Amino acid sequence: MTLPAPLRTTIRCLAAIILGYFVTVGTAALAAVLMVRFAGWDRTDAFVVAGSYSWIVWVACFMWAFAARQLWFMLLGMAIMATGTMAGAKAIEPYLPVLGAL
Amino acid sequence: MAAPAQPDEPGGVRLALNWLHTWFGLLSCLLLLVIFWTGTLAVFDWEIDRWMKPATRFTAPTEMSIDAFRPVAEASAPGAEFWQVQFATDRAPAEFYAQLNDGAHFYRTIGPDGLTLLPDQGTYGGTQFFYPYHFTLNIGFANIGLILCAFAGIMMMVLCVSGVIIHRRIFADFFTFRKSQKSQRSVLDLHNLTGVLALPFHFVISLSGVALFSAMYLPTAQEAVFASDPTAFDQNYFSRPAAGEAGQNSASLDVMAEEAARRWDGVWPGHLRIYYPGDANSYVEARWPLHGSLAARYHSIWFDAATGDVIAAPQPSAASAGYAVLWGLHVVQFDHLTIRWLYFLSGLAGCVLIATGLLFWSQSRRKRHAKTGKKGAEIVAVIAIGGTTGLILATLAFLISNRLLPLDMEGRATLETWCFHAVWLAAFAHAGVRRGAAWREQWIAIAIGGVVAVALNAVTTGDAIPVAIARGQWGVAGIDIMLLLGSFLAIAAAWRMRSSQVRTREGHAKKFLPAEKS
């Protein structure tokens, strides 16, 4: 299965921008939840730190989207990462300690 | 190694990433130029404020009594939601800021006696024009400006990484600058040189810039993390609503500032903010100052306005201290003149990097596009002119209009921003009409504009460079000196362009050259 080159380029661009963003969101959420669960940080600190550095994941997704030779593998990989990380974060989150407002 | 027509063409990862670098670079270049230029100016935003608000050019005493100032504050901003006093620093006098009930803002500089407000200076200056332009483009609607700037930040990181990967001889090219007759080669060398030299700066400044607003850009992640504990997000910030009935706010504000300083081992608060003044639920926030340390910490102590008791004093965690360093590295509010200048120079290197990338795109396609009748190279050349010399001209217009418009004029601050944007638009139009000749003409206009701005400052305020230095106004003198230096460099650029045009056209160029502007 070989799509015409301009279409493949469009898919790469969309994957980098859209899927890349959702992989970033998921990674930030999962990393934050894991830091609260296993490093004992409070949610605010964990979210702020995870959110700050998660942007590098988006940059990596851009590289992947354009370096990949197998488009389906790249698309599937990003989709699994985006949904998997978010699902993981949502599964662990209910077990975190509740502190409330100051 | 030219970019392929599509990333799928044979040639491997390097060529594919070259496609990414070429086209996403083109897509975001104008936005990046604006963000880097305004960010570079914002490094000296308080100094630009001094230049544009002549009445605030005095050495302010760092100590002032807020209790003594309180009647002035309450008289000038009655019924304010909150008002605050930002204490004077080495870079700026004390500032008064109030958020009024109708949502309007009220900014004034506090006079050297600590008891008066200076009249409105009728300008947004550096801190309210260039600084917010840097991350919102001054487009408030639906946060479009903020989102565009974040995307540009991501693009900058993508361009940095892809640029390094596609670059074969990164170490050798670090020492390469071919001052060649062929300007295309010089442009590419300059692109590589500034890119590699300031690479760590460019990457970290982009990452920290995007990171600062992470919570805004990742709402779904925030929802997921705080699902069962939503109020925890405000863990470090105390707040309570107004009671709606009058109360005694008799506790001394000066004592609160002293108490904060005592708890912070002698560090005086950066500002004191009084919420709901006169209300029974009124409270006071003393905020940690930004100028004393690299880390820009959001660290406060809250007091009850009626009793003066401490309500909340959360201890910053190690994680938030780490975040504060990232923040501090971006906003450069710490006092260190050498590092401040390095930020300024690195920012300029970023502007050169983006502009040369744009130029290279256009130059390397000019002949091919001319042959095939494509317009791309010409359009990008126009964008390059408007985005570099045009942006500098607009900045000069902003400064010059500030010295020409009368102080008591209605809507003066807005008119200054109109001057900025009108001149910028005109520069694009000029580039579209004059094409290649526009470079030289705009450099000449910049040279003239810089000298005019310095002369106007001397005439309208009396602060000629030696006078400003004698008065200790180094910020004002520094801006004047940079303007003159810029004028000199602009003349040099214009001269070089003239001579290279003459050379390449073997002496026949003179009749094609535009008449000298003066």
Coordinates of C-alpha atoms in Angstrom, one line a residue:
Chain A
M1 CA 0.0 0.0 0.0
T2 CA 1.7 3.2 -1.1
L3 CA -0.1 6.5 -0.9
P4 CA 0.9 9.4 -3.2
A5 CA 3.7 11.5 -1.7
P6 CA 1.8 14.7 -1.1
L7 CA -0.9 12.8 0.8
R8 CA 1.8 11.0 2.9
T9 CA 3.3 14.4 3.7
T10 CA -0.1 15.8 4.8
I11 CA -0.5 12.8 7.1
R12 CA 2.9 13.4 8.6
C13 CA 2.1 17.0 9.3
L14 CA -1.3 16.3 10.8
A15 CA 0.2 13.4 12.9
A16 CA 3.0 15.7 14.2
I17 CA 0.7 18.5 15.2
I18 CA -2.5 16.8 16.3
L19 CA -1.4 13.3 17.6
G20 CA 1.8 14.9 18.9
Y21 CA -0.2 17.3 21.1
F22 CA -2.3 14.5 22.5
V23 CA 0.8 12.3 23.3
T24 CA 2.1 15.4 25.1
V25 CA -1.1 15.8 27.1
G26 CA -1.2 12.1 28.0
T27 CA 2.5 12.0 29.0
A28 CA 2.1 15.1 31.2
A29 CA -0.9 13.6 33.0
L30 CA 0.7 10.2 33.5
A31 CA 4.1 11.6 34.6
A32 CA 2.4 13.9 37.1
V33 CA 0.2 11.1 38.5
L34 CA 3.2 8.8 38.8
M35 CA 5.2 11.5 40.6
V36 CA 2.4 12.0 43.1
R37 CA 2.0 8.2 43.6
F38 CA 5.6 7.2 43.9
A39 CA 7.7 10.3 44.7
G40 CA 5.2 11.7 47.2
W41 CA 5.0 15.1 45.6
D42 CA 1.7 17.1 45.8
R43 CA -0.4 17.3 42.7
T44 CA 0.4 21.0 41.9
D45 CA 4.1 20.4 42.0
A46 CA 3.9 17.2 40.0
F47 CA 1.6 18.7 37.3
V48 CA 3.7 21.9 37.0
V49 CA 7.0 19.9 36.5
A50 CA 5.5 17.2 34.3
G51 CA 3.7 19.8 32.2
S52 CA 6.9 21.9 31.8
Y53 CA 9.0 19.1 30.5
S54 CA 6.3 17.2 28.5
W55 CA 6.8 19.7 25.6
I56 CA 9.9 17.8 24.7
V57 CA 7.7 14.9 23.9
W58 CA 5.9 17.0 21.3
V59 CA 9.2 17.9 19.7
A60 CA 10.1 14.2 19.6
C61 CA 6.8 13.4 17.9
F62 CA 7.6 15.9 15.2
M63 CA 10.9 14.1 14.5
W64 CA 9.2 10.8 14.6
A65 CA 6.4 11.9 12.2
F66 CA 8.9 13.0 9.6
A67 CA 11.6 10.4 10.1
A68 CA 9.3 7.4 10.0
R69 CA 9.4 5.3 6.9
Q70 CA 6.3 3.2 7.9
L71 CA 3.4 5.6 8.2
W72 CA 1.0 3.1 9.8
F73 CA 3.5 2.1 12.4
M74 CA 4.1 5.8 13.4
L75 CA 0.4 6.6 13.4
L76 CA -0.5 3.6 15.4
G77 CA 2.4 4.2 17.8
M78 CA 1.3 7.8 18.5
A79 CA -2.3 6.9 18.9
I80 CA -1.5 4.1 21.4
M81 CA 0.8 6.4 23.4
A82 CA -1.8 9.2 23.5
T83 CA -4.7 7.0 24.7
G84 CA -2.5 4.7 26.8
T85 CA -0.9 7.4 28.9
M86 CA -4.2 9.2 29.4
A87 CA -5.9 6.0 30.4
G88 CA -3.1 5.1 32.8
A89 CA -3.3 8.5 34.4
K90 CA -7.0 8.2 34.9
A91 CA -6.7 4.7 36.3
I92 CA -4.1 5.7 39.0
E93 CA -5.5 9.2 39.8
P94 CA -8.4 8.0 42.2
Y95 CA -5.8 6.4 44.5
L96 CA -3.9 9.7 45.1
P97 CA -4.2 11.5 48.4
V98 CA -6.7 14.3 48.6
L99 CA -5.4 17.6 50.1
G100 CA -8.0 20.2 49.2
A101 CA -7.3 23.9 49.1
L102 CA -5.0 25.9 51.3
Chain B
M1 CA 22.0 19.7 0.4
A2 CA 18.8 21.1 -0.8
A3 CA 15.5 20.2 0.7
P4 CA 13.5 17.5 -1.2
A5 CA 10.1 18.3 -2.6
Q6 CA 8.6 15.7 -0.2
P7 CA 9.9 14.1 2.9
D8 CA 9.3 10.7 1.2
E9 CA 11.9 11.1 -1.5
P10 CA 14.8 8.7 -1.2
G11 CA 17.7 9.9 0.8
G12 CA 16.9 9.0 4.3
V13 CA 16.0 10.6 7.5
R14 CA 18.3 13.7 7.0
L15 CA 16.5 14.7 3.9
A16 CA 13.1 14.1 5.4
L17 CA 14.0 16.3 8.4
N18 CA 15.4 18.9 6.0
W19 CA 11.9 19.1 4.5
L20 CA 10.5 19.6 8.0
H21 CA 13.1 22.3 8.8
T22 CA 12.6 24.1 5.5
W23 CA 8.8 24.3 5.4
F24 CA 7.9 24.5 9.1
G25 CA 10.6 27.1 9.4
L26 CA 9.0 29.1 6.7
L27 CA 5.6 28.6 8.3
S28 CA 6.6 30.0 11.6
C29 CA 9.4 32.5 10.7
L30 CA 7.5 35.7 10.9
L31 CA 5.9 34.8 14.2
L32 CA 9.3 33.8 15.6
L33 CA 10.9 37.0 14.4
V34 CA 8.3 39.1 16.2
I35 CA 8.6 37.0 19.4
F36 CA 12.4 37.0 19.4
W37 CA 12.6 40.8 18.7
T38 CA 10.1 41.9 21.3
G39 CA 11.5 39.4 23.8
T40 CA 15.0 40.8 23.2
L41 CA 13.6 44.3 23.8
A42 CA 11.8 43.1 26.9
V43 CA 15.1 42.1 28.4
F44 CA 15.4 45.9 29.0
D45 CA 11.7 46.6 29.5
W46 CA 12.1 48.7 32.7
E47 CA 14.9 50.8 31.0
I48 CA 12.6 51.4 28.0
D49 CA 9.9 52.5 30.5
R50 CA 12.3 55.1 31.9
W51 CA 13.1 56.3 28.3
M52 CA 9.4 56.6 27.4
K53 CA 8.2 58.0 30.7
P54 CA 10.6 60.9 31.3
A55 CA 8.9 61.9 34.6
T56 CA 10.0 58.6 36.1
R57 CA 13.7 59.2 35.6
F58 CA 14.8 59.5 39.1
T59 CA 16.7 57.4 41.6
A60 CA 14.0 56.2 43.9
P61 CA 14.6 55.5 47.6
T62 CA 14.1 51.7 48.1
E63 CA 12.3 52.2 51.4
M64 CA 8.8 53.7 51.7
S65 CA 6.0 53.6 54.2
I66 CA 2.9 52.0 52.9
D67 CA 0.9 53.2 55.9
A68 CA 1.8 56.7 54.9
F69 CA 1.0 56.0 51.3
R70 CA -2.4 54.3 52.0
P71 CA -4.6 57.4 52.0
V72 CA -3.2 58.3 48.5
A73 CA -3.9 54.8 47.3
E74 CA -7.5 54.7 48.6
A75 CA -8.2 58.2 47.3
S76 CA -7.0 57.5 43.8
A77 CA -8.5 54.0 43.4
P78 CA -11.7 54.1 45.5
G79 CA -13.6 50.8 45.7
A80 CA -10.8 48.9 44.0
E81 CA -10.9 45.1 44.0
F82 CA -7.2 45.2 45.1
W83 CA -4.4 47.7 45.0
Q84 CA -0.7 47.0 45.3
V85 CA 2.6 48.8 45.8
Q86 CA 5.6 47.4 43.9
F87 CA 8.6 48.5 45.9
A88 CA 11.4 50.4 44.0
T89 CA 14.4 48.5 42.7
D90 CA 17.6 49.5 41.1
R91 CA 15.8 49.4 37.7
A92 CA 12.5 51.1 38.5
P93 CA 10.9 53.4 41.0
A94 CA 8.0 52.2 43.1
E95 CA 4.8 51.5 41.1
F96 CA 1.2 51.7 42.2
Y97 CA -1.3 49.3 40.5
A98 CA -5.0 48.9 41.2
Q99 CA -7.7 46.7 39.7
L100 CA -10.9 48.6 39.8
N101 CA -14.3 47.2 40.2
D102 CA -15.3 47.5 36.6
G103 CA -12.2 45.4 35.7
A104 CA -10.2 48.4 34.5
H105 CA -6.5 48.8 35.5
F106 CA -4.9 51.8 37.1
Y107 CA -1.1 52.2 36.8
R108 CA 0.9 55.1 38.2
T109 CA 4.5 55.6 39.2
I110 CA 5.0 56.7 42.8
G111 CA 7.0 59.9 43.2
P112 CA 10.4 60.1 45.0
D113 CA 8.7 61.2 48.2
G114 CA 6.7 58.0 48.4
L115 CA 3.5 60.0 49.0
T116 CA 2.4 61.2 45.5
L117 CA 1.4 59.6 42.3
L118 CA 3.0 60.9 39.1
P119 CA 0.6 62.0 36.3
D120 CA -0.2 59.3 33.7
Q121 CA 2.7 59.1 31.3
G122 CA 0.4 58.2 28.4
T123 CA 2.4 55.2 27.2
Y124 CA 2.5 51.5 27.4
G125 CA 6.3 51.6 27.3
G126 CA 8.4 48.5 27.5
T127 CA 6.6 46.6 30.3
Q128 CA 3.1 47.0 28.9
F129 CA 3.8 46.9 25.1
F130 CA 6.9 45.0 24.2
Y131 CA 6.8 42.6 27.1
P132 CA 3.2 41.3 26.6
Y133 CA 3.7 41.5 22.8
H134 CA 6.4 38.8 23.3
F135 CA 4.0 36.2 24.5
T136 CA 0.5 37.3 23.5
L137 CA 1.1 39.5 20.4
N138 CA -1.2 41.8 22.3
I139 CA -4.1 39.8 20.9
G140 CA -6.3 39.1 23.9
F141 CA -9.3 37.6 22.0
A142 CA -9.8 33.9 22.9
N143 CA -6.1 33.6 23.9
I144 CA -5.2 33.4 20.2
G145 CA -2.0 35.3 20.8
L146 CA -1.0 33.1 23.7
I147 CA -1.7 29.9 21.7
L148 CA 0.2 31.2 18.6
C149 CA 3.2 32.1 20.7
A150 CA 3.2 28.6 22.3
F151 CA 3.1 27.0 18.9
A152 CA 5.9 29.2 17.8
G153 CA 7.9 28.0 20.8
I154 CA 7.3 24.4 20.0
M155 CA 8.4 25.2 16.4
M156 CA 11.6 26.8 17.6
M157 CA 12.5 23.6 19.4
V158 CA 11.6 21.4 16.5
L159 CA 13.7 23.7 14.2
C160 CA 16.6 23.5 16.7
V161 CA 16.6 19.7 16.8
S162 CA 16.0 19.1 13.1
G163 CA 18.6 21.8 12.3
V164 CA 21.2 19.9 14.3
I165 CA 20.3 16.6 12.7
I166 CA 20.4 17.7 9.1
H167 CA 23.7 19.6 9.7
R168 CA 26.5 17.2 8.8
R169 CA 29.5 19.2 9.8
I170 CA 28.3 20.9 13.0
F171 CA 31.7 21.2 14.7
A172 CA 33.6 22.4 11.6
D173 CA 30.9 24.9 10.6
F174 CA 31.1 26.4 14.0
F175 CA 34.4 28.0 12.9
T176 CA 33.3 28.7 9.4
F177 CA 32.2 32.0 8.0
R178 CA 32.9 32.6 4.3
K179 CA 32.7 36.2 3.6
S180 CA 32.0 35.5 0.0
Q181 CA 31.0 37.6 -2.9
K182 CA 28.1 35.2 -3.2
S183 CA 25.8 36.4 -0.5
Q184 CA 23.9 33.2 -0.4
R185 CA 26.9 31.3 1.1
S186 CA 27.4 34.1 3.7
V187 CA 23.8 33.9 4.6
L188 CA 23.9 30.2 5.1
D189 CA 27.1 30.4 7.1
L190 CA 25.6 33.1 9.3
H191 CA 22.5 30.9 9.8
N192 CA 24.6 28.0 10.9
L193 CA 27.0 30.1 13.1
T194 CA 24.2 31.9 15.1
G195 CA 22.2 28.7 15.3
V196 CA 25.1 26.6 16.7
L197 CA 26.6 29.3 18.9
A198 CA 23.4 30.1 20.7
L199 CA 21.8 26.7 20.4
P200 CA 21.5 26.0 24.2
F201 CA 20.0 29.5 24.7
H202 CA 17.5 29.0 21.8
F203 CA 16.4 25.6 23.1
V204 CA 16.1 26.5 26.7
I205 CA 14.4 29.8 26.1
S206 CA 11.8 28.2 23.9
L207 CA 11.1 25.3 26.3
S208 CA 10.8 27.6 29.3
G209 CA 8.7 30.0 27.4
V210 CA 6.2 27.3 26.5
A211 CA 6.5 25.7 30.0
L212 CA 5.5 28.9 31.8
F213 CA 1.9 28.6 30.6
S214 CA 1.7 24.8 30.7
A215 CA -1.4 24.7 32.7
M216 CA -3.2 26.8 30.1
Y217 CA -2.1 24.7 27.2
L218 CA -2.8 21.3 28.9
P219 CA -6.4 21.7 30.3
T220 CA -7.3 18.0 29.7
A221 CA -4.1 16.8 31.5
Q222 CA -4.9 19.2 34.4
E223 CA -8.4 17.8 34.6
A224 CA -7.1 14.2 34.7
V225 CA -4.5 14.9 37.4
F226 CA -6.9 16.9 39.6
A227 CA -10.1 14.9 39.0
S228 CA -10.8 13.9 42.6
D229 CA -9.1 16.9 44.2
P230 CA -9.9 19.9 42.0
T231 CA -9.2 22.6 44.6
A232 CA -5.7 21.3 45.3
F233 CA -4.5 23.2 42.2
D234 CA -4.6 26.4 44.2
Q235 CA -2.6 24.8 47.1
N236 CA 0.0 27.5 47.2
Y237 CA -2.3 30.5 46.8
F238 CA -4.6 31.8 49.5
S239 CA -7.8 33.6 48.6
R240 CA -11.2 34.3 50.2
P241 CA -14.2 36.3 48.9
A242 CA -15.2 39.7 50.1
A243 CA -17.6 39.8 53.0
G244 CA -19.6 42.6 51.4
E245 CA -19.7 44.6 54.7
A246 CA -17.3 47.3 55.9
G247 CA -14.6 46.4 58.3
Q248 CA -11.7 48.0 60.2
N249 CA -8.4 47.6 58.2
S250 CA -6.4 49.1 61.0
A251 CA -3.4 46.8 61.1
S252 CA -0.1 48.4 60.0
L253 CA 0.9 47.4 56.5
D254 CA 4.5 48.3 57.2
V255 CA 4.6 45.9 60.1
M256 CA 3.3 43.2 57.7
A257 CA 6.1 43.9 55.3
E258 CA 8.6 43.8 58.1
E259 CA 7.2 40.5 59.4
A260 CA 7.5 39.0 55.9
A261 CA 11.1 40.2 55.7
R262 CA 11.8 38.7 59.1
R263 CA 10.4 35.3 58.0
W264 CA 12.5 35.5 54.8
D265 CA 15.8 36.2 56.5
G266 CA 15.8 39.9 55.7
V267 CA 14.5 39.7 52.1
W268 CA 12.1 42.6 51.6
P269 CA 8.9 41.8 49.7
G270 CA 8.7 42.7 46.1
H271 CA 5.2 44.0 46.5
L272 CA 2.3 44.2 48.9
R273 CA -1.2 43.7 47.6
I274 CA -4.3 44.7 49.5
Y275 CA -7.4 42.7 48.5
Y276 CA -10.9 44.3 49.1
P277 CA -9.6 47.3 50.9
G278 CA -12.1 48.5 53.6
D279 CA -14.0 45.2 53.6
A280 CA -14.4 43.0 56.7
N281 CA -12.7 40.1 54.8
S282 CA -9.8 42.2 53.5
Y283 CA -6.4 40.5 53.4
V284 CA -2.9 41.4 52.4
E285 CA -0.4 39.4 50.3
A286 CA 3.4 40.1 50.6
R287 CA 5.1 38.6 47.6
W288 CA 8.7 37.4 47.4
P289 CA 10.8 39.8 45.1
L290 CA 12.0 38.7 41.7
H291 CA 15.2 40.7 41.5
G292 CA 17.3 39.1 44.2
S293 CA 17.7 35.5 42.9
L294 CA 17.9 33.5 39.7
A295 CA 14.7 31.6 40.7
A296 CA 11.5 33.5 40.1
R297 CA 9.5 32.1 43.0
Y298 CA 5.8 32.5 43.4
H299 CA 6.1 32.7 47.2
S300 CA 3.9 34.7 49.4
I301 CA 2.7 35.3 52.9
W302 CA -0.9 36.3 53.6
F303 CA -2.1 38.6 56.4
D304 CA -5.5 39.5 57.8
A305 CA -6.0 43.2 57.1
A306 CA -7.9 43.8 60.3
T307 CA -5.6 42.1 62.8
G308 CA -2.3 41.9 61.0
D309 CA -2.1 38.1 61.8
V310 CA -0.5 35.7 59.4
I311 CA -3.3 33.7 57.6
A312 CA -1.2 31.5 55.4
A313 CA 2.5 31.1 54.7
P314 CA 3.0 27.9 52.6
Q315 CA 6.5 26.6 52.4
P316 CA 7.7 26.2 48.8
S317 CA 8.6 22.6 47.9
A318 CA 11.8 21.5 46.2
A319 CA 9.8 20.8 43.1
S320 CA 8.3 24.3 42.9
A321 CA 11.8 25.7 43.5
G322 CA 13.0 23.8 40.4
Y323 CA 10.2 25.2 38.4
A324 CA 11.0 28.7 39.7
V325 CA 14.5 28.3 38.2
L326 CA 13.1 27.5 34.8
W327 CA 10.8 30.5 35.1
G328 CA 13.6 32.7 36.4
L329 CA 15.8 31.7 33.5
H330 CA 13.2 32.9 31.1
V331 CA 11.9 36.2 32.6
V332 CA 15.4 37.5 33.6
Q333 CA 14.2 39.6 36.5
F334 CA 17.3 39.0 38.6
D335 CA 19.9 41.7 39.0
H336 CA 22.9 40.8 36.9
L337 CA 24.0 43.2 34.2
T338 CA 26.4 40.9 32.4
I339 CA 23.9 38.1 32.1
R340 CA 21.2 40.6 31.1
W341 CA 23.4 41.7 28.2
L342 CA 24.1 38.1 27.2
Y343 CA 20.4 37.6 27.0
F344 CA 20.1 40.6 24.9
L345 CA 22.9 39.5 22.5
S346 CA 21.6 35.9 22.4
G347 CA 18.1 37.3 21.5
L348 CA 19.6 39.3 18.7
A349 CA 21.5 36.2 17.6
G350 CA 18.1 34.4 17.5
C351 CA 16.7 37.2 15.3
V352 CA 19.7 36.9 12.9
L353 CA 19.2 33.1 12.9
I354 CA 15.6 33.4 11.9
A355 CA 16.1 36.2 9.4
T356 CA 19.0 34.4 7.6
G357 CA 17.0 31.2 7.4
L358 CA 14.2 33.2 5.7
L359 CA 16.7 34.9 3.4
F360 CA 18.3 31.6 2.5
W361 CA 15.0 30.1 1.6
S362 CA 14.2 33.0 -0.7
Q363 CA 17.7 33.4 -2.3
S364 CA 18.2 29.8 -3.1
R365 CA 14.9 29.7 -5.0
R366 CA 15.0 33.1 -6.6
K367 CA 16.5 32.0 -10.0
R368 CA 14.4 28.9 -10.2
H369 CA 11.2 30.7 -9.3
A370 CA 11.9 33.5 -11.7
K371 CA 12.4 30.9 -14.5
T372 CA 9.2 29.0 -13.8
G373 CA 7.1 32.1 -13.0
K374 CA 6.6 31.1 -9.3
K375 CA 6.0 34.0 -6.9
G376 CA 7.2 32.2 -3.7
A377 CA 10.7 33.5 -3.5
E378 CA 9.6 37.1 -4.1
I379 CA 6.9 37.0 -1.5
V380 CA 9.3 35.5 1.1
A381 CA 11.8 38.2 0.3
V382 CA 9.1 40.8 1.1
I383 CA 8.3 39.0 4.4
A384 CA 12.0 39.0 5.2
I385 CA 12.4 42.7 4.7
G386 CA 9.2 43.6 6.6
G387 CA 10.0 41.2 9.4
T388 CA 13.5 42.5 10.0
T389 CA 14.2 46.1 9.0
G390 CA 10.4 46.8 9.0
L391 CA 10.1 45.6 12.6
I392 CA 13.1 47.7 13.6
L393 CA 11.5 50.7 11.9
A394 CA 8.2 50.1 13.6
T395 CA 10.1 50.0 17.0
L396 CA 11.8 53.3 16.2
A397 CA 8.4 54.8 15.2
F398 CA 7.1 53.7 18.6
L399 CA 9.9 55.6 20.4
I400 CA 9.8 58.6 18.1
S401 CA 6.0 59.0 18.4
N402 CA 6.5 58.8 22.2
R403 CA 8.7 61.9 22.1
L404 CA 6.5 63.8 19.7
L405 CA 2.9 63.3 20.9
P406 CA 1.8 65.8 23.6
L407 CA 1.6 64.3 27.1
D408 CA -2.0 65.4 27.9
M409 CA -3.4 64.0 24.7
E410 CA -6.5 61.7 24.8
G411 CA -5.7 58.1 23.9
R412 CA -2.0 58.8 23.6
A413 CA -0.8 55.3 24.6
T414 CA -3.0 53.7 22.0
L415 CA -1.9 56.1 19.3
E416 CA 1.7 55.1 19.9
T417 CA 0.8 51.5 19.2
W418 CA -1.0 52.6 16.1
C419 CA 2.2 54.4 15.0
F420 CA 4.1 51.1 15.6
H421 CA 1.7 49.0 13.5
A422 CA 1.2 51.6 10.7
V423 CA 4.9 52.0 10.1
W424 CA 5.4 48.2 10.2
L425 CA 2.6 47.8 7.6
A426 CA 4.1 50.6 5.5
A427 CA 7.5 48.8 5.6
F428 CA 5.9 45.7 4.1
A429 CA 4.2 47.8 1.4
H430 CA 7.5 49.5 0.7
A431 CA 9.2 46.1 0.4
G432 CA 6.5 44.9 -2.0
V433 CA 6.9 47.9 -4.2
R434 CA 10.7 48.5 -4.1
R435 CA 11.7 44.8 -3.8
G436 CA 15.5 44.4 -3.5
A437 CA 16.1 48.1 -3.2
A438 CA 13.9 48.2 -0.1
W439 CA 16.7 46.6 2.0
R440 CA 19.0 49.5 1.5
E441 CA 16.3 52.2 1.8
Q442 CA 15.0 50.8 5.0
W443 CA 18.5 50.5 6.5
I444 CA 19.0 54.2 5.7
A445 CA 15.6 55.0 7.3
I446 CA 16.6 53.1 10.4
A447 CA 19.9 55.0 10.6
I448 CA 18.0 58.3 10.4
G449 CA 15.3 57.1 12.8
G450 CA 17.8 56.1 15.5
V451 CA 19.5 59.5 15.4
V452 CA 16.2 61.3 15.4
A453 CA 15.0 59.3 18.5
V454 CA 18.2 60.2 20.4
A455 CA 18.0 63.9 19.3
L456 CA 14.3 64.1 20.3
N457 CA 15.1 62.6 23.7
A458 CA 17.8 65.1 24.3
V459 CA 15.6 68.1 23.1
T460 CA 12.3 67.1 24.8
T461 CA 13.7 65.8 28.1
G462 CA 17.1 67.5 28.4
D463 CA 18.7 64.1 29.0
A464 CA 21.4 64.1 26.3
I465 CA 23.7 61.1 26.8
P466 CA 26.3 62.9 28.9
V467 CA 23.6 64.6 31.0
A468 CA 21.8 61.3 31.6
I469 CA 25.1 59.6 32.7
A470 CA 25.9 62.5 35.0
R471 CA 22.4 62.1 36.6
G472 CA 23.0 58.3 37.0
Q473 CA 20.3 57.4 34.4
W474 CA 22.3 54.6 32.9
G475 CA 19.2 53.0 31.5
V476 CA 18.3 56.0 29.4
A477 CA 21.8 56.7 28.3
G478 CA 22.2 53.0 27.4
I479 CA 19.2 53.1 25.1
D480 CA 20.5 56.2 23.4
I481 CA 23.9 54.7 23.0
M482 CA 22.3 51.5 21.5
L483 CA 20.2 53.6 19.2
L484 CA 23.3 55.4 17.9
L485 CA 25.2 52.2 17.5
G486 CA 22.2 50.8 15.7
S487 CA 22.2 53.8 13.3
F488 CA 25.9 53.3 12.7
L489 CA 25.4 49.6 11.9
A490 CA 22.5 50.4 9.7
I491 CA 24.5 52.9 7.6
A492 CA 27.3 50.3 7.3
A493 CA 24.7 47.7 6.1
A494 CA 23.3 50.2 3.6
W495 CA 26.8 51.1 2.4
R496 CA 27.8 47.5 2.0
M497 CA 24.6 46.7 0.0
R498 CA 25.3 49.6 -2.3
S499 CA 28.9 48.5 -3.0
S500 CA 27.9 44.9 -3.5
Q501 CA 25.2 45.9 -5.9
V502 CA 27.7 48.0 -7.8
R503 CA 30.1 45.1 -7.9
T504 CA 27.7 42.5 -9.1
R505 CA 26.3 44.6 -11.8
E506 CA 29.8 45.6 -12.9
G507 CA 29.3 49.3 -12.7
H508 CA 26.1 49.5 -14.5
A509 CA 24.1 49.5 -11.3
K510 CA 24.2 53.2 -10.5
K511 CA 21.3 54.1 -12.7
F512 CA 19.2 51.3 -11.1
L513 CA 19.9 52.5 -7.6
P514 CA 17.3 54.6 -5.9
A515 CA 18.0 58.2 -5.1
E516 CA 19.6 58.7 -1.7
K517 CA 17.0 59.3 1.0
S518 CA 17.8 62.1 3.4

